[in-house]
Structures are given as structure tokens and as C-alpha cells.
Amino acid sequence: MIASYNPAQIGDVLVVVLGPDDGPQKVTQRDQIVEIKDQNGNVIGYNFFAAQALLPELVDQNGQVKLTPEQIQILNQQLQAAGFETGLPETETSKFVVGYVKEMKEHPKSSHLHITTTEVEDGRTLQIVSGSPNMQEGIKVVVAEVGAMMPDGLIIWPSTLKDVESDGMICSGRELRIPNAPDKPGALILPDEYEVGQPFDFKQAQTLFSE
């Protein structure tokens, strides 16, 4: 789940994204809420109009919003009152985690892409296609899992790169907007003290490239 609020661009509207926006959509509005479904009938998002009346804290927000459990409860009450059946998930885990590249092989249809098997939380592995020139086995990296919103607003969804499925993204320092990160392609290789499966701590990372 990704929530964003940009009053300068779209007004007093809280946008909540639950799934990828691809193909035809069905839009239903009830009261001050718009529900968006994909062609298979899955709810992929909600727009909450007059959002500050529901969540006064939004007055100082701009960009991605980290909703608290209390705020999610308020929004779910509004959805229920409007007659919508699908609510928002009550708990959210970080979509940026420390990963470990267990295996890497070259992409059969590309000279610069690599197919990785990358371990994330609880021993779970993801197949991630990466174009990082410094990709290799045995390194710790930052993985943006499916559903993550990058600092530039890009949302990570499952994708297919030259016929190979990819479920996530291995990030560079500049993509994460870490201060003083090299302005060039390449995965951010984390020091050994980072633990695989732990949420990536953006505050701790502010000193990774200290001058």
C-alpha cells in the first residue's frame, strides 16, 4: 500500500495505491471516495477527497505519506460507511530491505542485464533482474520490494525484462537519494554490519558516503 498527498498538483486528495495500474479500469464514486478496480475486479486504489477533514495531519504533508494504524482505521471506517467491501491493510512493513545476492547469472538476451537470486526477509528469495555493472554474488544490497515507492515517485511492480520475470529492484545509492552517493549506475553494496532481512534504515544510511 502506497499513500501520497500532493495538494499543489491535485488538490485535497489522498491517493492510496494498492496494486499496479495496467489495462482498463472500473471507477466507482460514493460520497467523497473513488474506488478503482482493474479489469479482473481487483481493487487497485482509492482516492479520498476532502482528505484533510478526515486526517488534519495532512496539512503539512507533501509527497508520500506514511499512514499510522490510527489513520488507516479512520480511512477504513469511511470505506465501510460508503459501502465499499475492500479495506486498507491494517499493518505495513517496510518495502526497502537488506538483501543478499546468493546467485547471479547473465541474461540470455542481454549483454548488460543480470539475473539474480536475492535473499530477503525470513530466508525468502526473489528473482530480480539488474543492470548494475558491479553486480556480483555474495554482496549485501538494498532491495525495493514490490509495492515500494522510490524517492523519485516510481512504484516498483512485478515486471518482465526481455522475457525474464523480475520481482523487485536492487537499488543504487543515487536512486535512494543518499547524500554524496556516486552519480553513476551501480548497486549500493552495504557493509557487513547490515543484517539480511532487516528494513533498510534511511537515517543510518545518511553517512554511508560521508566525505
PDB file of C-alpha atoms in Angstrom, residues 8-201:
ATOM      1  CA  ALA A   8      -0.429  21.697  -5.133  1.00  0.00           C
ATOM      2  CA  GLN A   9      -0.952  19.302  -8.053  1.00  0.00           C
ATOM      3  CA  ILE A  10      -4.290  17.563  -7.431  1.00  0.00           C
ATOM      4  CA  GLY A  11      -5.916  19.366  -4.519  1.00  0.00           C
ATOM      5  CA  ASP A  12      -7.068  17.986  -1.190  1.00  0.00           C
ATOM      6  CA  VAL A  13      -6.989  14.342  -2.300  1.00  0.00           C
ATOM      7  CA  LEU A  14      -5.281  11.433  -0.570  1.00  0.00           C
ATOM      8  CA  VAL A  15      -4.300   8.815  -3.166  1.00  0.00           C
ATOM      9  CA  VAL A  16      -3.883   5.248  -1.926  1.00  0.00           C
ATOM     10  CA  VAL A  17      -2.382   2.698  -4.331  1.00  0.00           C
ATOM     11  CA  LEU A  18      -2.984  -0.999  -3.686  1.00  0.00           C
ATOM     12  CA  GLY A  19      -1.935  -2.552  -6.992  1.00  0.00           C
ATOM     13  CA  PRO A  20      -0.429  -1.874 -10.418  1.00  0.00           C
ATOM     14  CA  ASP A  21      -2.218   0.426 -12.815  1.00  0.00           C
ATOM     15  CA  ASP A  22      -2.320  -1.519 -16.083  1.00  0.00           C
ATOM     16  CA  GLY A  23      -5.143  -2.039 -18.526  1.00  0.00           C
ATOM     17  CA  PRO A  24      -8.796  -0.960 -18.399  1.00  0.00           C
ATOM     18  CA  GLN A  25     -10.205   0.260 -15.106  1.00  0.00           C
ATOM     19  CA  LYS A  26     -13.589   0.462 -13.424  1.00  0.00           C
ATOM     20  CA  VAL A  27     -14.129   3.584 -11.316  1.00  0.00           C
ATOM     21  CA  THR A  28     -16.870   3.902  -8.686  1.00  0.00           C
ATOM     22  CA  GLN A  29     -17.513   7.023  -6.597  1.00  0.00           C
ATOM     23  CA  ARG A  30     -19.506   7.061  -3.383  1.00  0.00           C
ATOM     24  CA  ASP A  31     -19.635  10.136  -1.197  1.00  0.00           C
ATOM     25  CA  GLN A  32     -16.070  11.559  -1.132  1.00  0.00           C
ATOM     26  CA  ILE A  33     -14.321   8.306  -2.090  1.00  0.00           C
ATOM     27  CA  VAL A  34     -13.405   6.900  -5.501  1.00  0.00           C
ATOM     28  CA  GLU A  35     -12.655   3.186  -5.790  1.00  0.00           C
ATOM     29  CA  ILE A  36     -10.541   1.966  -8.718  1.00  0.00           C
ATOM     30  CA  LYS A  37     -10.599  -1.662  -9.892  1.00  0.00           C
ATOM     31  CA  ASP A  38      -8.589  -3.397 -12.602  1.00  0.00           C
ATOM     32  CA  GLN A  39     -10.089  -5.430 -15.423  1.00  0.00           C
ATOM     33  CA  ASN A  40     -10.177  -8.516 -13.188  1.00  0.00           C
ATOM     34  CA  GLY A  41     -12.192  -6.797 -10.487  1.00  0.00           C
ATOM     35  CA  ASN A  42      -9.312  -6.339  -8.058  1.00  0.00           C
ATOM     36  CA  VAL A  43      -9.224  -3.074  -6.103  1.00  0.00           C
ATOM     37  CA  ILE A  44      -6.027  -1.259  -7.071  1.00  0.00           C
ATOM     38  CA  GLY A  45      -6.603   2.046  -5.319  1.00  0.00           C
ATOM     39  CA  TYR A  46      -8.750   4.659  -3.611  1.00  0.00           C
ATOM     40  CA  ASN A  47      -8.923   8.434  -3.840  1.00  0.00           C
ATOM     41  CA  PHE A  48     -10.149  10.190  -0.698  1.00  0.00           C
ATOM     42  CA  PHE A  49     -11.454  13.692  -1.447  1.00  0.00           C
ATOM     43  CA  ALA A  50     -11.580  16.395   1.232  1.00  0.00           C
ATOM     44  CA  ALA A  51      -8.804  14.414   2.863  1.00  0.00           C
ATOM     45  CA  GLN A  52      -7.825  16.991   5.478  1.00  0.00           C
ATOM     46  CA  ALA A  53     -11.271  16.756   7.030  1.00  0.00           C
ATOM     47  CA  LEU A  54     -10.514  13.088   7.721  1.00  0.00           C
ATOM     48  CA  LEU A  55      -6.830  13.453   8.531  1.00  0.00           C
ATOM     49  CA  PRO A  56      -5.961  17.004   9.664  1.00  0.00           C
ATOM     50  CA  GLU A  57      -2.280  15.977   9.899  1.00  0.00           C
ATOM     51  CA  LEU A  58      -2.099  16.108   6.090  1.00  0.00           C
ATOM     52  CA  VAL A  59      -1.899  19.896   6.210  1.00  0.00           C
ATOM     53  CA  ASP A  60       1.900  19.684   6.448  1.00  0.00           C
ATOM     54  CA  GLN A  61       2.329  16.722   4.079  1.00  0.00           C
ATOM     55  CA  ASN A  62       3.550  16.687   0.502  1.00  0.00           C
ATOM     56  CA  GLY A  63       4.513  13.507  -1.323  1.00  0.00           C
ATOM     57  CA  GLN A  64       4.419  10.000   0.073  1.00  0.00           C
ATOM     58  CA  VAL A  65       2.521   9.655   3.344  1.00  0.00           C
ATOM     59  CA  LYS A  66       3.288   7.027   5.987  1.00  0.00           C
ATOM     60  CA  LEU A  67      -0.139   6.275   7.402  1.00  0.00           C
ATOM     61  CA  THR A  68      -0.355   5.370  11.079  1.00  0.00           C
ATOM     62  CA  PRO A  69      -2.580   2.494  12.281  1.00  0.00           C
ATOM     63  CA  GLU A  70      -4.990   5.085  13.666  1.00  0.00           C
ATOM     64  CA  GLN A  71      -5.202   6.876  10.322  1.00  0.00           C
ATOM     65  CA  ILE A  72      -5.762   3.606   8.472  1.00  0.00           C
ATOM     66  CA  GLN A  73      -8.581   2.804  10.884  1.00  0.00           C
ATOM     67  CA  ILE A  74     -10.227   6.169  10.140  1.00  0.00           C
ATOM     68  CA  LEU A  75      -9.999   5.575   6.385  1.00  0.00           C
ATOM     69  CA  ASN A  76     -11.371   2.050   6.710  1.00  0.00           C
ATOM     70  CA  GLN A  77     -14.320   3.380   8.693  1.00  0.00           C
ATOM     71  CA  GLN A  78     -15.041   5.786   5.843  1.00  0.00           C
ATOM     72  CA  LEU A  79     -14.796   2.982   3.285  1.00  0.00           C
ATOM     73  CA  GLN A  80     -17.186   0.835   5.266  1.00  0.00           C
ATOM     74  CA  ALA A  81     -19.635   3.705   5.748  1.00  0.00           C
ATOM     75  CA  ALA A  82     -19.617   4.308   1.983  1.00  0.00           C
ATOM     76  CA  GLY A  83     -20.377   0.643   1.300  1.00  0.00           C
ATOM     77  CA  PHE A  84     -17.027  -0.441  -0.120  1.00  0.00           C
ATOM     78  CA  GLU A  85     -16.102  -4.031   0.703  1.00  0.00           C
ATOM     79  CA  THR A  86     -12.306  -3.872   0.366  1.00  0.00           C
ATOM     80  CA  GLY A  87     -10.439  -2.051   3.118  1.00  0.00           C
ATOM     81  CA  LEU A  88      -6.859  -0.934   3.527  1.00  0.00           C
ATOM     82  CA  PRO A  89      -4.337  -3.311   5.131  1.00  0.00           C
ATOM     83  CA  GLU A  90      -4.002  -2.501   8.818  1.00  0.00           C
ATOM     84  CA  THR A  91      -0.273  -3.160   9.058  1.00  0.00           C
ATOM     85  CA  GLU A  92       2.531  -2.184   6.727  1.00  0.00           C
ATOM     86  CA  THR A  93       6.079  -3.488   6.677  1.00  0.00           C
ATOM     87  CA  SER A  94       8.967  -1.680   5.062  1.00  0.00           C
ATOM     88  CA  LYS A  95       9.310  -2.297   1.334  1.00  0.00           C
ATOM     89  CA  PHE A  96      13.021  -1.456   1.426  1.00  0.00           C
ATOM     90  CA  VAL A  97      15.009  -4.318   2.959  1.00  0.00           C
ATOM     91  CA  VAL A  98      18.590  -5.511   3.170  1.00  0.00           C
ATOM     92  CA  GLY A  99      19.111  -8.312   0.661  1.00  0.00           C
ATOM     93  CA  TYR A 100      21.883 -10.781  -0.116  1.00  0.00           C
ATOM     94  CA  VAL A 101      22.739 -11.778  -3.688  1.00  0.00           C
ATOM     95  CA  LYS A 102      23.039 -15.564  -3.449  1.00  0.00           C
ATOM     96  CA  GLU A 103      23.313 -16.318  -7.152  1.00  0.00           C
ATOM     97  CA  MET A 104      23.858 -14.367 -10.349  1.00  0.00           C
ATOM     98  CA  LYS A 105      23.802 -15.372 -13.989  1.00  0.00           C
ATOM     99  CA  GLU A 106      23.919 -13.451 -17.216  1.00  0.00           C
ATOM    100  CA  HIS A 107      20.691 -12.640 -19.007  1.00  0.00           C
ATOM    101  CA  PRO A 108      20.403 -14.822 -22.135  1.00  0.00           C
ATOM    102  CA  LYS A 109      19.040 -11.940 -24.216  1.00  0.00           C
ATOM    103  CA  SER A 110      21.102  -9.025 -22.929  1.00  0.00           C
ATOM    104  CA  SER A 111      24.787  -8.279 -22.596  1.00  0.00           C
ATOM    105  CA  HIS A 112      24.338  -5.934 -19.637  1.00  0.00           C
ATOM    106  CA  LEU A 113      21.486  -7.447 -17.589  1.00  0.00           C
ATOM    107  CA  HIS A 114      21.997  -9.975 -14.791  1.00  0.00           C
ATOM    108  CA  ILE A 115      19.502 -12.414 -13.275  1.00  0.00           C
ATOM    109  CA  THR A 116      19.926 -12.610  -9.523  1.00  0.00           C
ATOM    110  CA  THR A 117      18.524 -14.821  -6.800  1.00  0.00           C
ATOM    111  CA  THR A 118      18.421 -12.433  -3.881  1.00  0.00           C
ATOM    112  CA  GLU A 119      17.566 -13.391  -0.324  1.00  0.00           C
ATOM    113  CA  VAL A 120      15.352 -11.015   1.636  1.00  0.00           C
ATOM    114  CA  GLU A 121      13.482 -11.411   4.928  1.00  0.00           C
ATOM    115  CA  ASP A 122      12.943 -14.834   6.567  1.00  0.00           C
ATOM    116  CA  GLY A 123      15.095 -16.652   4.014  1.00  0.00           C
ATOM    117  CA  ARG A 124      12.712 -15.799   1.191  1.00  0.00           C
ATOM    118  CA  THR A 125      14.351 -15.247  -2.192  1.00  0.00           C
ATOM    119  CA  LEU A 126      13.374 -13.075  -5.123  1.00  0.00           C
ATOM    120  CA  GLN A 127      14.362 -13.263  -8.754  1.00  0.00           C
ATOM    121  CA  ILE A 128      15.486  -9.752  -9.639  1.00  0.00           C
ATOM    122  CA  VAL A 129      16.862  -8.658 -12.984  1.00  0.00           C
ATOM    123  CA  SER A 130      19.516  -5.965 -12.535  1.00  0.00           C
ATOM    124  CA  GLY A 131      21.562  -3.849 -14.897  1.00  0.00           C
ATOM    125  CA  SER A 132      24.069  -2.782 -12.238  1.00  0.00           C
ATOM    126  CA  PRO A 133      27.598  -3.062 -13.678  1.00  0.00           C
ATOM    127  CA  ASN A 134      29.010  -4.016 -10.260  1.00  0.00           C
ATOM    128  CA  MET A 135      26.530  -6.834  -9.628  1.00  0.00           C
ATOM    129  CA  GLN A 136      28.108  -9.979  -8.183  1.00  0.00           C
ATOM    130  CA  GLU A 137      27.353 -12.871  -5.886  1.00  0.00           C
ATOM    131  CA  GLY A 138      27.903 -12.571  -2.152  1.00  0.00           C
ATOM    132  CA  ILE A 139      27.083  -8.892  -1.638  1.00  0.00           C
ATOM    133  CA  LYS A 140      24.543  -7.178   0.594  1.00  0.00           C
ATOM    134  CA  VAL A 141      22.291  -4.749  -1.223  1.00  0.00           C
ATOM    135  CA  VAL A 142      19.139  -2.664  -0.797  1.00  0.00           C
ATOM    136  CA  VAL A 143      16.081  -4.313  -2.308  1.00  0.00           C
ATOM    137  CA  ALA A 144      12.978  -2.317  -3.168  1.00  0.00           C
ATOM    138  CA  GLU A 145      10.289  -4.956  -2.975  1.00  0.00           C
ATOM    139  CA  VAL A 146       7.079  -4.997  -4.991  1.00  0.00           C
ATOM    140  CA  GLY A 147       4.911  -2.135  -3.777  1.00  0.00           C
ATOM    141  CA  ALA A 148       7.784   0.165  -2.847  1.00  0.00           C
ATOM    142  CA  MET A 149       7.755   3.811  -3.897  1.00  0.00           C
ATOM    143  CA  MET A 150      11.181   5.130  -4.859  1.00  0.00           C
ATOM    144  CA  PRO A 151      12.203   8.659  -3.809  1.00  0.00           C
ATOM    145  CA  ASP A 152      11.503   9.894  -7.355  1.00  0.00           C
ATOM    146  CA  GLY A 153       7.919   8.572  -7.181  1.00  0.00           C
ATOM    147  CA  LEU A 154       8.458   5.399  -9.233  1.00  0.00           C
ATOM    148  CA  ILE A 155       6.449   2.471  -7.865  1.00  0.00           C
ATOM    149  CA  ILE A 156       8.017  -0.985  -8.091  1.00  0.00           C
ATOM    150  CA  TRP A 157       5.733  -3.666  -9.540  1.00  0.00           C
ATOM    151  CA  PRO A 158       6.476  -7.123 -10.963  1.00  0.00           C
ATOM    152  CA  SER A 159       7.949  -6.725 -14.423  1.00  0.00           C
ATOM    153  CA  THR A 160       9.406  -8.694 -17.316  1.00  0.00           C
ATOM    154  CA  LEU A 161      12.750  -7.632 -18.762  1.00  0.00           C
ATOM    155  CA  LYS A 162      13.489  -9.262 -22.101  1.00  0.00           C
ATOM    156  CA  ASP A 163      11.221 -12.231 -21.280  1.00  0.00           C
ATOM    157  CA  VAL A 164      12.603 -12.765 -17.758  1.00  0.00           C
ATOM    158  CA  GLU A 165      10.403 -12.013 -14.736  1.00  0.00           C
ATOM    159  CA  SER A 166      11.705  -9.628 -12.093  1.00  0.00           C
ATOM    160  CA  ASP A 167      10.102  -9.144  -8.670  1.00  0.00           C
ATOM    161  CA  GLY A 168      11.725  -6.097  -7.158  1.00  0.00           C
ATOM    162  CA  MET A 169      14.680  -3.812  -7.725  1.00  0.00           C
ATOM    163  CA  ILE A 170      18.248  -3.721  -6.435  1.00  0.00           C
ATOM    164  CA  CYS A 171      18.939  -0.053  -5.770  1.00  0.00           C
ATOM    165  CA  SER A 172      21.860   2.275  -6.225  1.00  0.00           C
ATOM    166  CA  GLY A 173      22.794   4.964  -3.742  1.00  0.00           C
ATOM    167  CA  ARG A 174      21.730   7.746  -6.070  1.00  0.00           C
ATOM    168  CA  GLU A 175      18.335   6.084  -6.696  1.00  0.00           C
ATOM    169  CA  LEU A 176      17.821   6.083  -2.923  1.00  0.00           C
ATOM    170  CA  ARG A 177      19.000   9.720  -2.804  1.00  0.00           C
ATOM    171  CA  ILE A 178      21.623   9.030  -0.172  1.00  0.00           C
ATOM    172  CA  PRO A 179      23.833  12.110   0.336  1.00  0.00           C
ATOM    173  CA  ASN A 180      27.106  12.078  -1.633  1.00  0.00           C
ATOM    174  CA  ALA A 181      26.271   8.805  -3.406  1.00  0.00           C
ATOM    175  CA  PRO A 182      28.186   8.395  -6.705  1.00  0.00           C
ATOM    176  CA  ASP A 183      26.270   9.844  -9.629  1.00  0.00           C
ATOM    177  CA  LYS A 184      26.637   6.732 -11.747  1.00  0.00           C
ATOM    178  CA  PRO A 185      24.989   3.328 -12.188  1.00  0.00           C
ATOM    179  CA  GLY A 186      25.823   0.592  -9.736  1.00  0.00           C
ATOM    180  CA  ALA A 187      24.200  -1.261  -6.851  1.00  0.00           C
ATOM    181  CA  LEU A 188      24.747   0.124  -3.372  1.00  0.00           C
ATOM    182  CA  ILE A 189      26.927  -2.534  -1.707  1.00  0.00           C
ATOM    183  CA  LEU A 190      26.283  -2.442   2.028  1.00  0.00           C
ATOM    184  CA  PRO A 191      28.849  -3.034   4.786  1.00  0.00           C
ATOM    185  CA  ASP A 192      28.847  -6.379   6.601  1.00  0.00           C
ATOM    186  CA  GLU A 193      27.157  -4.986   9.720  1.00  0.00           C
ATOM    187  CA  TYR A 194      23.857  -4.692   7.848  1.00  0.00           C
ATOM    188  CA  GLU A 195      21.640  -7.718   8.575  1.00  0.00           C
ATOM    189  CA  VAL A 196      19.873  -9.501   5.739  1.00  0.00           C
ATOM    190  CA  GLY A 197      16.103  -9.222   6.018  1.00  0.00           C
ATOM    191  CA  GLN A 198      16.112  -6.083   8.152  1.00  0.00           C
ATOM    192  CA  PRO A 199      14.326  -2.951   6.945  1.00  0.00           C
ATOM    193  CA  PHE A 200      16.772  -0.562   5.317  1.00  0.00           C
ATOM    194  CA  ASP A 201      17.392   2.342   7.684  1.00  0.00           C
TER     195      ASP A 201
END
